[in-house]
PDB file of C-alpha atoms in Angstrom:
ATOM      1  CA  UNK A   1      22.971 176.824 115.542  1.00  0.00           C
ATOM      2  CA  UNK A   2      21.683 180.270 116.229  1.00  0.00           C
ATOM      3  CA  UNK A   3      22.242 182.221 119.419  1.00  0.00           C
ATOM      4  CA  UNK A   4      18.974 181.103 121.032  1.00  0.00           C
ATOM      5  CA  UNK A   5      19.717 177.405 120.407  1.00  0.00           C
ATOM      6  CA  UNK A   6      23.224 177.808 121.827  1.00  0.00           C
ATOM      7  CA  UNK A   7      21.786 179.480 124.917  1.00  0.00           C
ATOM      8  CA  UNK A   8      19.182 176.718 125.389  1.00  0.00           C
ATOM      9  CA  UNK A   9      21.853 174.039 125.016  1.00  0.00           C
ATOM     10  CA  UNK A  10      24.138 175.827 127.483  1.00  0.00           C
ATOM     11  CA  UNK A  11      21.313 176.017 130.038  1.00  0.00           C
ATOM     12  CA  UNK A  12      20.446 172.340 129.559  1.00  0.00           C
ATOM     13  CA  UNK A  13      24.110 171.350 129.872  1.00  0.00           C
ATOM     14  CA  UNK A  14      24.557 173.380 133.066  1.00  0.00           C
ATOM     15  CA  UNK A  15      21.446 171.833 134.605  1.00  0.00           C
ATOM     16  CA  UNK A  16      22.192 168.213 133.672  1.00  0.00           C
ATOM     17  CA  UNK A  17      25.974 167.747 133.545  1.00  0.00           C
ATOM     18  CA  UNK A  18      26.358 166.512 137.143  1.00  0.00           C
ATOM     19  CA  UNK A  19      23.478 164.038 136.869  1.00  0.00           C
ATOM     20  CA  UNK A  20      24.783 162.669 133.561  1.00  0.00           C
ATOM     21  CA  UNK A  21      28.283 162.371 134.998  1.00  0.00           C
ATOM     22  CA  UNK A  22      26.970 160.465 138.050  1.00  0.00           C
ATOM     23  CA  UNK A  23      25.000 158.109 135.820  1.00  0.00           C
ATOM     24  CA  UNK A  24      28.089 157.540 133.680  1.00  0.00           C
ATOM     25  CA  UNK A  25      30.073 156.756 136.824  1.00  0.00           C
ATOM     26  CA  UNK A  26      27.477 154.236 137.945  1.00  0.00           C
ATOM     27  CA  UNK A  27      27.696 152.597 134.528  1.00  0.00           C
ATOM     28  CA  UNK A  28      31.485 152.389 134.287  1.00  0.00           C
ATOM     29  CA  UNK A  29      32.849 152.754 137.834  1.00  0.00           C
ATOM     30  CA  UNK A  30      35.594 155.238 136.961  1.00  0.00           C
ATOM     31  CA  UNK A  31      35.281 159.021 137.271  1.00  0.00           C
ATOM     32  CA  UNK A  32      37.712 159.709 134.424  1.00  0.00           C
ATOM     33  CA  UNK A  33      35.827 157.421 132.056  1.00  0.00           C
ATOM     34  CA  UNK A  34      32.577 158.904 133.334  1.00  0.00           C
ATOM     35  CA  UNK A  35      33.777 162.374 132.330  1.00  0.00           C
ATOM     36  CA  UNK A  36      34.682 161.104 128.858  1.00  0.00           C
ATOM     37  CA  UNK A  37      31.373 159.285 128.454  1.00  0.00           C
ATOM     38  CA  UNK A  38      29.361 162.284 129.629  1.00  0.00           C
ATOM     39  CA  UNK A  39      31.274 164.465 127.188  1.00  0.00           C
ATOM     40  CA  UNK A  40      30.530 162.000 124.390  1.00  0.00           C
ATOM     41  CA  UNK A  41      26.822 162.130 125.219  1.00  0.00           C
ATOM     42  CA  UNK A  42      26.742 165.940 125.316  1.00  0.00           C
ATOM     43  CA  UNK A  43      28.710 166.276 122.071  1.00  0.00           C
ATOM     44  CA  UNK A  44      26.213 163.956 120.367  1.00  0.00           C
ATOM     45  CA  UNK A  45      23.362 165.999 121.841  1.00  0.00           C
ATOM     46  CA  UNK A  46      24.930 169.269 120.660  1.00  0.00           C
ATOM     47  CA  UNK A  47      25.184 167.907 117.111  1.00  0.00           C
ATOM     48  CA  UNK A  48      21.472 167.004 117.121  1.00  0.00           C
ATOM     49  CA  UNK A  49      20.182 169.893 119.269  1.00  0.00           C
ATOM     50  CA  UNK A  50      18.568 171.788 116.426  1.00  0.00           C
ATOM     51  CA  UNK A  51      16.790 168.640 115.183  1.00  0.00           C
ATOM     52  CA  UNK A  52      15.243 167.714 118.538  1.00  0.00           C
ATOM     53  CA  UNK A  53      11.600 168.709 118.347  1.00  0.00           C
ATOM     54  CA  UNK A  54      10.430 167.386 121.702  1.00  0.00           C
ATOM     55  CA  UNK A  55      12.662 168.981 124.336  1.00  0.00           C
ATOM     56  CA  UNK A  56      10.982 166.812 126.984  1.00  0.00           C
ATOM     57  CA  UNK A  57      12.640 163.781 125.358  1.00  0.00           C
ATOM     58  CA  UNK A  58      16.125 165.279 125.671  1.00  0.00           C
ATOM     59  CA  UNK A  59      16.917 163.450 128.922  1.00  0.00           C
ATOM     60  CA  UNK A  60      15.996 160.141 127.308  1.00  0.00           C
ATOM     61  CA  UNK A  61      18.186 160.922 124.286  1.00  0.00           C
ATOM     62  CA  UNK A  62      21.185 161.754 126.487  1.00  0.00           C
ATOM     63  CA  UNK A  63      20.624 158.649 128.608  1.00  0.00           C
ATOM     64  CA  UNK A  64      20.402 156.421 125.531  1.00  0.00           C
ATOM     65  CA  UNK A  65      23.521 157.979 124.040  1.00  0.00           C
ATOM     66  CA  UNK A  66      25.355 157.522 127.326  1.00  0.00           C
ATOM     67  CA  UNK A  67      24.394 153.852 127.674  1.00  0.00           C
ATOM     68  CA  UNK A  68      25.387 153.145 124.077  1.00  0.00           C
ATOM     69  CA  UNK A  69      28.731 154.855 124.626  1.00  0.00           C
ATOM     70  CA  UNK A  70      29.390 152.697 127.705  1.00  0.00           C
ATOM     71  CA  UNK A  71      28.522 149.509 125.849  1.00  0.00           C
ATOM     72  CA  UNK A  72      30.606 150.551 122.836  1.00  0.00           C
ATOM     73  CA  UNK A  73      33.540 151.354 125.097  1.00  0.00           C
ATOM     74  CA  UNK A  74      33.321 147.955 126.784  1.00  0.00           C
ATOM     75  CA  UNK A  75      33.651 146.292 123.373  1.00  0.00           C
ATOM     76  CA  UNK A  76      36.996 147.910 122.667  1.00  0.00           C
ATOM     77  CA  UNK A  77      39.570 145.559 124.164  1.00  0.00           C
ATOM     78  CA  UNK A  78      42.507 147.890 123.526  1.00  0.00           C
ATOM     79  CA  UNK A  79      40.952 150.498 125.816  1.00  0.00           C
ATOM     80  CA  UNK A  80      40.352 148.265 128.787  1.00  0.00           C
ATOM     81  CA  UNK A  81      42.234 149.097 131.928  1.00  0.00           C
ATOM     82  CA  UNK A  82      43.690 146.662 134.397  1.00  0.00           C
ATOM     83  CA  UNK A  83      42.145 146.696 137.835  1.00  0.00           C
ATOM     84  CA  UNK A  84      44.445 147.066 140.819  1.00  0.00           C
ATOM     85  CA  UNK A  85      43.965 146.175 144.437  1.00  0.00           C
ATOM     86  CA  UNK A  86      45.225 149.542 145.724  1.00  0.00           C
ATOM     87  CA  UNK A  87      43.256 152.677 144.927  1.00  0.00           C
ATOM     88  CA  UNK A  88      45.288 155.835 144.263  1.00  0.00           C
ATOM     89  CA  UNK A  89      42.960 158.008 146.345  1.00  0.00           C
ATOM     90  CA  UNK A  90      43.433 158.190 150.121  1.00  0.00           C
ATOM     91  CA  UNK A  91      40.677 156.624 152.190  1.00  0.00           C
ATOM     92  CA  UNK A  92      38.222 159.158 153.697  1.00  0.00           C
ATOM     93  CA  UNK A  93      38.228 159.713 157.460  1.00  0.00           C
ATOM     94  CA  UNK A  94      35.366 159.227 159.903  1.00  0.00           C
ATOM     95  CA  UNK A  95      33.756 156.069 161.235  1.00  0.00           C
ATOM     96  CA  UNK A  96      30.268 156.526 159.769  1.00  0.00           C
ATOM     97  CA  UNK A  97      31.556 157.720 156.431  1.00  0.00           C
ATOM     98  CA  UNK A  98      34.108 154.901 156.180  1.00  0.00           C
ATOM     99  CA  UNK A  99      31.381 152.260 156.467  1.00  0.00           C
ATOM    100  CA  UNK A 100      29.191 153.984 153.865  1.00  0.00           C
ATOM    101  CA  UNK A 101      32.077 154.388 151.427  1.00  0.00           C
ATOM    102  CA  UNK A 102      33.138 150.755 151.863  1.00  0.00           C
ATOM    103  CA  UNK A 103      29.603 149.700 151.005  1.00  0.00           C
ATOM    104  CA  UNK A 104      29.543 151.972 147.968  1.00  0.00           C
ATOM    105  CA  UNK A 105      32.949 150.731 146.859  1.00  0.00           C
ATOM    106  CA  UNK A 106      31.803 147.120 147.198  1.00  0.00           C
ATOM    107  CA  UNK A 107      28.711 147.868 145.149  1.00  0.00           C
ATOM    108  CA  UNK A 108      30.684 149.703 142.463  1.00  0.00           C
ATOM    109  CA  UNK A 109      33.239 146.888 142.299  1.00  0.00           C
ATOM    110  CA  UNK A 110      30.454 144.332 142.021  1.00  0.00           C
ATOM    111  CA  UNK A 111      28.723 146.361 139.301  1.00  0.00           C
ATOM    112  CA  UNK A 112      31.962 146.381 137.284  1.00  0.00           C
ATOM    113  CA  UNK A 113      31.857 142.579 137.217  1.00  0.00           C
ATOM    114  CA  UNK A 114      28.315 142.485 135.794  1.00  0.00           C
ATOM    115  CA  UNK A 115      28.163 142.411 131.954  1.00  0.00           C
ATOM    116  CA  UNK A 116      27.725 145.898 130.399  1.00  0.00           C
ATOM    117  CA  UNK A 117      24.127 145.555 129.184  1.00  0.00           C
ATOM    118  CA  UNK A 118      22.977 144.098 132.510  1.00  0.00           C
ATOM    119  CA  UNK A 119      24.880 146.862 134.330  1.00  0.00           C
ATOM    120  CA  UNK A 120      23.185 149.474 132.152  1.00  0.00           C
ATOM    121  CA  UNK A 121      19.748 148.062 132.968  1.00  0.00           C
ATOM    122  CA  UNK A 122      20.514 147.940 136.712  1.00  0.00           C
ATOM    123  CA  UNK A 123      21.787 151.510 136.777  1.00  0.00           C
ATOM    124  CA  UNK A 124      18.858 152.856 134.779  1.00  0.00           C
ATOM    125  CA  UNK A 125      16.279 150.940 136.790  1.00  0.00           C
ATOM    126  CA  UNK A 126      17.604 151.238 140.336  1.00  0.00           C
ATOM    127  CA  UNK A 127      19.884 154.279 140.392  1.00  0.00           C
ATOM    128  CA  UNK A 128      18.143 156.461 137.823  1.00  0.00           C
ATOM    129  CA  UNK A 129      14.691 155.296 138.954  1.00  0.00           C
ATOM    130  CA  UNK A 130      13.353 154.499 135.496  1.00  0.00           C
ATOM    131  CA  UNK A 131      10.525 152.035 135.104  1.00  0.00           C
ATOM    132  CA  UNK A 132      10.720 149.078 132.704  1.00  0.00           C
ATOM    133  CA  UNK A 133       9.223 150.920 129.731  1.00  0.00           C
ATOM    134  CA  UNK A 134      11.449 153.991 130.149  1.00  0.00           C
ATOM    135  CA  UNK A 135      14.555 151.806 130.490  1.00  0.00           C
ATOM    136  CA  UNK A 136      13.528 149.879 127.370  1.00  0.00           C
ATOM    137  CA  UNK A 137      13.115 153.125 125.478  1.00  0.00           C
ATOM    138  CA  UNK A 138      16.506 154.413 126.692  1.00  0.00           C
ATOM    139  CA  UNK A 139      18.229 151.174 125.662  1.00  0.00           C
ATOM    140  CA  UNK A 140      16.312 150.752 122.421  1.00  0.00           C
ATOM    141  CA  UNK A 141      15.077 147.258 123.281  1.00  0.00           C
ATOM    142  CA  UNK A 142      11.879 145.497 124.331  1.00  0.00           C
ATOM    143  CA  UNK A 143      10.418 145.609 127.833  1.00  0.00           C
ATOM    144  CA  UNK A 144      10.831 141.841 128.057  1.00  0.00           C
ATOM    145  CA  UNK A 145      14.545 142.253 127.348  1.00  0.00           C
ATOM    146  CA  UNK A 146      14.817 144.816 130.145  1.00  0.00           C
ATOM    147  CA  UNK A 147      13.031 142.456 132.548  1.00  0.00           C
ATOM    148  CA  UNK A 148      15.256 139.504 131.689  1.00  0.00           C
ATOM    149  CA  UNK A 149      18.433 141.621 131.790  1.00  0.00           C
ATOM    150  CA  UNK A 150      17.321 142.985 135.174  1.00  0.00           C
ATOM    151  CA  UNK A 151      16.788 139.491 136.559  1.00  0.00           C
ATOM    152  CA  UNK A 152      20.113 138.230 135.211  1.00  0.00           C
ATOM    153  CA  UNK A 153      21.925 141.379 136.341  1.00  0.00           C
ATOM    154  CA  UNK A 154      20.545 141.135 139.872  1.00  0.00           C
ATOM    155  CA  UNK A 155      21.472 137.436 140.021  1.00  0.00           C
ATOM    156  CA  UNK A 156      25.023 138.234 138.853  1.00  0.00           C
ATOM    157  CA  UNK A 157      25.280 141.135 141.288  1.00  0.00           C
ATOM    158  CA  UNK A 158      24.127 138.943 144.190  1.00  0.00           C
ATOM    159  CA  UNK A 159      26.618 136.264 143.209  1.00  0.00           C
ATOM    160  CA  UNK A 160      29.499 138.743 143.101  1.00  0.00           C
ATOM    161  CA  UNK A 161      28.496 140.330 146.415  1.00  0.00           C
ATOM    162  CA  UNK A 162      28.078 136.911 148.072  1.00  0.00           C
ATOM    163  CA  UNK A 163      31.568 135.966 146.898  1.00  0.00           C
ATOM    164  CA  UNK A 164      32.879 139.205 148.401  1.00  0.00           C
ATOM    165  CA  UNK A 165      31.153 138.558 151.733  1.00  0.00           C
ATOM    166  CA  UNK A 166      32.508 134.995 151.882  1.00  0.00           C
ATOM    167  CA  UNK A 167      36.030 136.175 151.061  1.00  0.00           C
ATOM    168  CA  UNK A 168      36.183 139.243 153.318  1.00  0.00           C
ATOM    169  CA  UNK A 169      33.500 138.630 155.922  1.00  0.00           C
TER     170      UNK A 169
END
């Protein structure tokens, strides 16, 4: 790449790295994995940067690469981690914040129990704010597939959250 392309990529990376990292976290539920997945997406983008004609489609390309990386990673059984009941991070202080974080943690834990493709659809649709057609384009599937995966994912998410409410009140 020439100097101008490197500069454009650096500017894009600086503007989007936090958003891509947050999306990766929503997809996988682990900040360390999210960093690795975001890096994978940006490395793939860097390799193809010169070939991308429509810079407006760059976000969609990164999102699609990120989702594929998450799904690929979930298929590798030797890389799976064991979940533990105790988190290594200390719990945050403050009554209002504690309730919000508990709710977020419950949601993230429930999302981790939803199958990867359904999780990807839920994150793209409800956390990234994409409509059905944009999510279908990002995932490389039909709109009908996105709709059915959304319905199944929401049903699975409700089931997991209901189980959590019954168990812990």
